Amino acid sequence: MRRIIITMVALASLTTMHGQSKKATQMKVELNNKKTMTVFYKTIKIDGLEVFYREAGDTKKPTIVFLHGFPSSSHMYRDIMNDLAANYHVLAPDYPGFGYSSAPSLADYEYTFDKLSHTIDHFIDALQLKKISLYLQDYGGPVGFRIAARRPQLIQSLIIQNANAYKEGLGAAVQPLVSYFEHQNTETEKEARNILTTTKWQYTDGAEDLSKVSPDSYISDQYFLDRKGNDEVQLAFFRSYGSNVALYDSWHTYFRKYQPPVLVVWGKNDQIFIAPGAEAYKKDIKDVEVHLLNGGHFLLEEHHQEVALLIDSFLSKRIKN
């Protein structure tokens, strides 16, 4: 079986010749890959749409649902799903308008974060998921926080990776988006459209080692962005983004009232959602771990194994099969 093993070796305190105490703790971390788990690629009809998703692992084990960000898809979770599938039931859908899911016209689907959260809610119910952890990155935050606030009994934990819920987390790179949803005009739309050409930058900026960032990621994302009519889909989501900021206070109320266990793993070099946004979760949540890793907005390209170990360590103490 493929297992994630975290071994702590604590070294006893040593007394030096000068009477000073020296403490050292050594952590040995390894991934033991004895068996590769199969990832299945499926579609399911939700709200009249074909929703594509990836699935792996035993359905009897704790479930993690991965919600992707902009401009990505479930593809961004390909590696970490493999890392975790031996010990968890893992699923990652593509939103309507993204990846391999249906991309209806604006006349046939309401491209707002409220609508998207209900579609993913229906996806969860269609798969008969009763208790889940949500992994949230970028757009996954406003989608997942809406679901969690509506259905707190569904949530076993939240795993938050560069997904913002606090104003202090909004970086300078997100300003063209803010300007657009606050003041929609020709000039702000032009700046917002420029965001649709920054895909490679979003993957590479702040990366620790560019050789670990697969070109397949940003090239495939850009391919789907460039589909005819998709620019209008993405602009609709940009216009809807202000509804997320307006809900920050209500999400904080949910955090304080229900106190879900929260693991925050954050690419500290992200210029879109900056590191203070990661630390801000400590204000409202008691059972929270925050880990700032040396990466950017798409942290998992480089650090999926490290994040998988953090997830396993966190969840194994809080969730039982």
PDB file of C-alpha atoms in Angstrom, residues 9-138:
ATOM      1  CA  VAL A   9      12.785  11.508  16.060  1.00  0.00           C
ATOM      2  CA  ALA A  10      13.217  13.688  19.115  1.00  0.00           C
ATOM      3  CA  LEU A  11      16.778  14.028  20.302  1.00  0.00           C
ATOM      4  CA  ALA A  12      17.259  14.320  24.047  1.00  0.00           C
ATOM      5  CA  SER A  13      18.448  17.609  25.473  1.00  0.00           C
ATOM      6  CA  LEU A  14      22.227  17.752  25.602  1.00  0.00           C
ATOM      7  CA  THR A  15      24.206  19.625  28.237  1.00  0.00           C
ATOM      8  CA  THR A  16      27.331  21.318  26.926  1.00  0.00           C
ATOM      9  CA  MET A  17      30.620  21.647  28.795  1.00  0.00           C
ATOM     10  CA  HIS A  18      29.583  25.210  29.705  1.00  0.00           C
ATOM     11  CA  GLY A  19      26.366  24.031  31.358  1.00  0.00           C
ATOM     12  CA  GLN A  20      24.174  25.296  28.510  1.00  0.00           C
ATOM     13  CA  SER A  21      21.248  23.175  27.347  1.00  0.00           C
ATOM     14  CA  LYS A  22      20.919  22.438  23.694  1.00  0.00           C
ATOM     15  CA  LYS A  23      17.691  20.992  22.266  1.00  0.00           C
ATOM     16  CA  ALA A  24      17.402  19.535  18.813  1.00  0.00           C
ATOM     17  CA  THR A  25      14.477  17.943  17.064  1.00  0.00           C
ATOM     18  CA  GLN A  26      14.892  16.041  13.856  1.00  0.00           C
ATOM     19  CA  MET A  27      11.960  15.303  11.581  1.00  0.00           C
ATOM     20  CA  LYS A  28      12.334  12.555   9.028  1.00  0.00           C
ATOM     21  CA  VAL A  29       9.708  12.784   6.298  1.00  0.00           C
ATOM     22  CA  GLU A  30       9.305  10.324   3.477  1.00  0.00           C
ATOM     23  CA  LEU A  31       6.780   9.164   0.956  1.00  0.00           C
ATOM     24  CA  ASN A  32       6.708   5.401   0.617  1.00  0.00           C
ATOM     25  CA  ASN A  33       5.309   4.681  -2.834  1.00  0.00           C
ATOM     26  CA  LYS A  34       4.806   0.931  -2.956  1.00  0.00           C
ATOM     27  CA  LYS A  35       1.738   1.036  -5.158  1.00  0.00           C
ATOM     28  CA  THR A  36       0.452   3.581  -7.654  1.00  0.00           C
ATOM     29  CA  MET A  37      -3.240   4.354  -7.183  1.00  0.00           C
ATOM     30  CA  THR A  38      -5.467   4.663 -10.232  1.00  0.00           C
ATOM     31  CA  VAL A  39      -7.095   8.019 -10.925  1.00  0.00           C
ATOM     32  CA  PHE A  40     -10.414   7.724 -12.768  1.00  0.00           C
ATOM     33  CA  TYR A  41     -11.697  10.388 -15.167  1.00  0.00           C
ATOM     34  CA  LYS A  42     -15.483  10.711 -15.100  1.00  0.00           C
ATOM     35  CA  THR A  43     -18.398  12.938 -16.030  1.00  0.00           C
ATOM     36  CA  ILE A  44     -21.747  13.359 -14.303  1.00  0.00           C
ATOM     37  CA  LYS A  45     -24.867  15.306 -15.275  1.00  0.00           C
ATOM     38  CA  ILE A  46     -25.394  18.216 -12.862  1.00  0.00           C
ATOM     39  CA  ASP A  47     -27.974  20.964 -13.456  1.00  0.00           C
ATOM     40  CA  GLY A  48     -28.240  19.813 -17.067  1.00  0.00           C
ATOM     41  CA  LEU A  49     -24.477  20.147 -17.576  1.00  0.00           C
ATOM     42  CA  GLU A  50     -21.710  17.611 -18.014  1.00  0.00           C
ATOM     43  CA  VAL A  51     -19.354  18.059 -15.052  1.00  0.00           C
ATOM     44  CA  PHE A  52     -15.977  16.387 -15.466  1.00  0.00           C
ATOM     45  CA  TYR A  53     -14.131  15.169 -12.386  1.00  0.00           C
ATOM     46  CA  ARG A  54     -11.162  13.126 -11.256  1.00  0.00           C
ATOM     47  CA  GLU A  55     -11.547  10.505  -8.545  1.00  0.00           C
ATOM     48  CA  ALA A  56      -9.220   8.116  -6.729  1.00  0.00           C
ATOM     49  CA  GLY A  57      -9.013   6.133  -3.513  1.00  0.00           C
ATOM     50  CA  ASP A  58     -11.340   4.066  -1.369  1.00  0.00           C
ATOM     51  CA  THR A  59     -14.796   5.583  -0.817  1.00  0.00           C
ATOM     52  CA  LYS A  60     -14.778   4.170   2.728  1.00  0.00           C
ATOM     53  CA  LYS A  61     -11.862   6.423   3.661  1.00  0.00           C
ATOM     54  CA  PRO A  62     -12.102  10.147   4.537  1.00  0.00           C
ATOM     55  CA  THR A  63     -13.113  12.236   1.538  1.00  0.00           C
ATOM     56  CA  ILE A  64     -11.322  15.345   0.296  1.00  0.00           C
ATOM     57  CA  VAL A  65     -12.982  17.422  -2.431  1.00  0.00           C
ATOM     58  CA  PHE A  66     -10.522  19.674  -4.265  1.00  0.00           C
ATOM     59  CA  LEU A  67     -11.939  22.926  -5.678  1.00  0.00           C
ATOM     60  CA  HIS A  68      -9.711  24.623  -8.223  1.00  0.00           C
ATOM     61  CA  GLY A  69      -8.987  28.254  -8.923  1.00  0.00           C
ATOM     62  CA  PHE A  70      -8.654  30.585 -11.902  1.00  0.00           C
ATOM     63  CA  PRO A  71      -7.613  29.967 -14.627  1.00  0.00           C
ATOM     64  CA  SER A  72      -7.158  26.292 -13.852  1.00  0.00           C
ATOM     65  CA  SER A  73      -9.140  23.052 -13.551  1.00  0.00           C
ATOM     66  CA  SER A  74      -8.897  19.740 -11.733  1.00  0.00           C
ATOM     67  CA  HIS A  75      -5.611  19.272 -13.612  1.00  0.00           C
ATOM     68  CA  MET A  76      -3.875  21.383 -10.958  1.00  0.00           C
ATOM     69  CA  TYR A  77      -4.539  18.579  -8.437  1.00  0.00           C
ATOM     70  CA  ARG A  78      -3.204  15.670 -10.519  1.00  0.00           C
ATOM     71  CA  ASP A  79      -0.076  15.144  -8.381  1.00  0.00           C
ATOM     72  CA  ILE A  80      -1.463  15.643  -4.889  1.00  0.00           C
ATOM     73  CA  MET A  81      -4.379  13.320  -5.639  1.00  0.00           C
ATOM     74  CA  ASN A  82      -1.841  10.602  -6.429  1.00  0.00           C
ATOM     75  CA  ASP A  83       0.032  11.425  -3.210  1.00  0.00           C
ATOM     76  CA  LEU A  84      -3.078  11.087  -1.034  1.00  0.00           C
ATOM     77  CA  ALA A  85      -5.150   8.419  -2.777  1.00  0.00           C
ATOM     78  CA  ALA A  86      -3.804   5.499  -0.717  1.00  0.00           C
ATOM     79  CA  ASN A  87      -5.198   6.972   2.502  1.00  0.00           C
ATOM     80  CA  TYR A  88      -8.095   9.153   1.289  1.00  0.00           C
ATOM     81  CA  HIS A  89     -10.989   9.259  -1.127  1.00  0.00           C
ATOM     82  CA  VAL A  90     -10.111  12.226  -3.347  1.00  0.00           C
ATOM     83  CA  LEU A  91     -12.246  14.044  -5.920  1.00  0.00           C
ATOM     84  CA  ALA A  92     -11.719  17.148  -8.036  1.00  0.00           C
ATOM     85  CA  PRO A  93     -14.395  18.572 -10.375  1.00  0.00           C
ATOM     86  CA  ASP A  94     -13.975  21.066 -13.206  1.00  0.00           C
ATOM     87  CA  TYR A  95     -16.364  24.012 -12.875  1.00  0.00           C
ATOM     88  CA  PRO A  96     -18.725  24.832 -15.740  1.00  0.00           C
ATOM     89  CA  GLY A  97     -16.737  26.986 -18.159  1.00  0.00           C
ATOM     90  CA  PHE A  98     -13.436  25.398 -17.089  1.00  0.00           C
ATOM     91  CA  GLY A  99     -11.457  22.345 -18.134  1.00  0.00           C
ATOM     92  CA  TYR A 100     -13.475  19.472 -19.568  1.00  0.00           C
ATOM     93  CA  SER A 101     -16.849  20.428 -18.097  1.00  0.00           C
ATOM     94  CA  SER A 102     -19.631  21.956 -20.180  1.00  0.00           C
ATOM     95  CA  ALA A 103     -19.139  25.604 -21.137  1.00  0.00           C
ATOM     96  CA  PRO A 104     -22.632  26.935 -21.865  1.00  0.00           C
ATOM     97  CA  SER A 105     -23.218  30.450 -23.118  1.00  0.00           C
ATOM     98  CA  LEU A 106     -24.002  33.332 -20.773  1.00  0.00           C
ATOM     99  CA  ALA A 107     -27.638  32.979 -21.843  1.00  0.00           C
ATOM    100  CA  ASP A 108     -27.729  29.350 -20.657  1.00  0.00           C
ATOM    101  CA  TYR A 109     -25.810  29.520 -17.370  1.00  0.00           C
ATOM    102  CA  GLU A 110     -25.412  32.221 -14.748  1.00  0.00           C
ATOM    103  CA  TYR A 111     -21.660  32.583 -14.296  1.00  0.00           C
ATOM    104  CA  THR A 112     -21.611  33.888 -10.738  1.00  0.00           C
ATOM    105  CA  PHE A 113     -19.964  32.485  -7.634  1.00  0.00           C
ATOM    106  CA  ASP A 114     -23.350  31.930  -6.003  1.00  0.00           C
ATOM    107  CA  LYS A 115     -24.526  29.815  -8.930  1.00  0.00           C
ATOM    108  CA  LEU A 116     -21.218  27.968  -9.094  1.00  0.00           C
ATOM    109  CA  SER A 117     -21.394  27.084  -5.401  1.00  0.00           C
ATOM    110  CA  HIS A 118     -24.869  25.592  -5.886  1.00  0.00           C
ATOM    111  CA  THR A 119     -23.686  23.554  -8.871  1.00  0.00           C
ATOM    112  CA  ILE A 120     -20.830  22.108  -6.805  1.00  0.00           C
ATOM    113  CA  ASP A 121     -23.281  21.563  -3.938  1.00  0.00           C
ATOM    114  CA  HIS A 122     -25.404  19.479  -6.300  1.00  0.00           C
ATOM    115  CA  PHE A 123     -22.278  17.621  -7.430  1.00  0.00           C
ATOM    116  CA  ILE A 124     -21.547  16.707  -3.800  1.00  0.00           C
ATOM    117  CA  ASP A 125     -25.095  15.459  -3.291  1.00  0.00           C
ATOM    118  CA  ALA A 126     -25.155  13.525  -6.576  1.00  0.00           C
ATOM    119  CA  LEU A 127     -22.106  11.577  -5.372  1.00  0.00           C
ATOM    120  CA  GLN A 128     -23.814  11.044  -1.999  1.00  0.00           C
ATOM    121  CA  LEU A 129     -20.987  12.572   0.008  1.00  0.00           C
ATOM    122  CA  LYS A 130     -22.025  13.034   3.644  1.00  0.00           C
ATOM    123  CA  LYS A 131     -18.837  14.267   5.352  1.00  0.00           C
ATOM    124  CA  ILE A 132     -15.977  15.943   3.506  1.00  0.00           C
ATOM    125  CA  SER A 133     -12.875  18.039   3.819  1.00  0.00           C
ATOM    126  CA  LEU A 134     -12.692  20.851   1.277  1.00  0.00           C
ATOM    127  CA  TYR A 135      -9.387  21.830  -0.326  1.00  0.00           C
ATOM    128  CA  LEU A 136      -9.747  25.402  -1.554  1.00  0.00           C
ATOM    129  CA  GLN A 137      -7.447  27.349  -3.872  1.00  0.00           C
ATOM    130  CA  ASP A 138      -8.178  30.777  -5.398  1.00  0.00           C
TER     131      ASP A 138
END
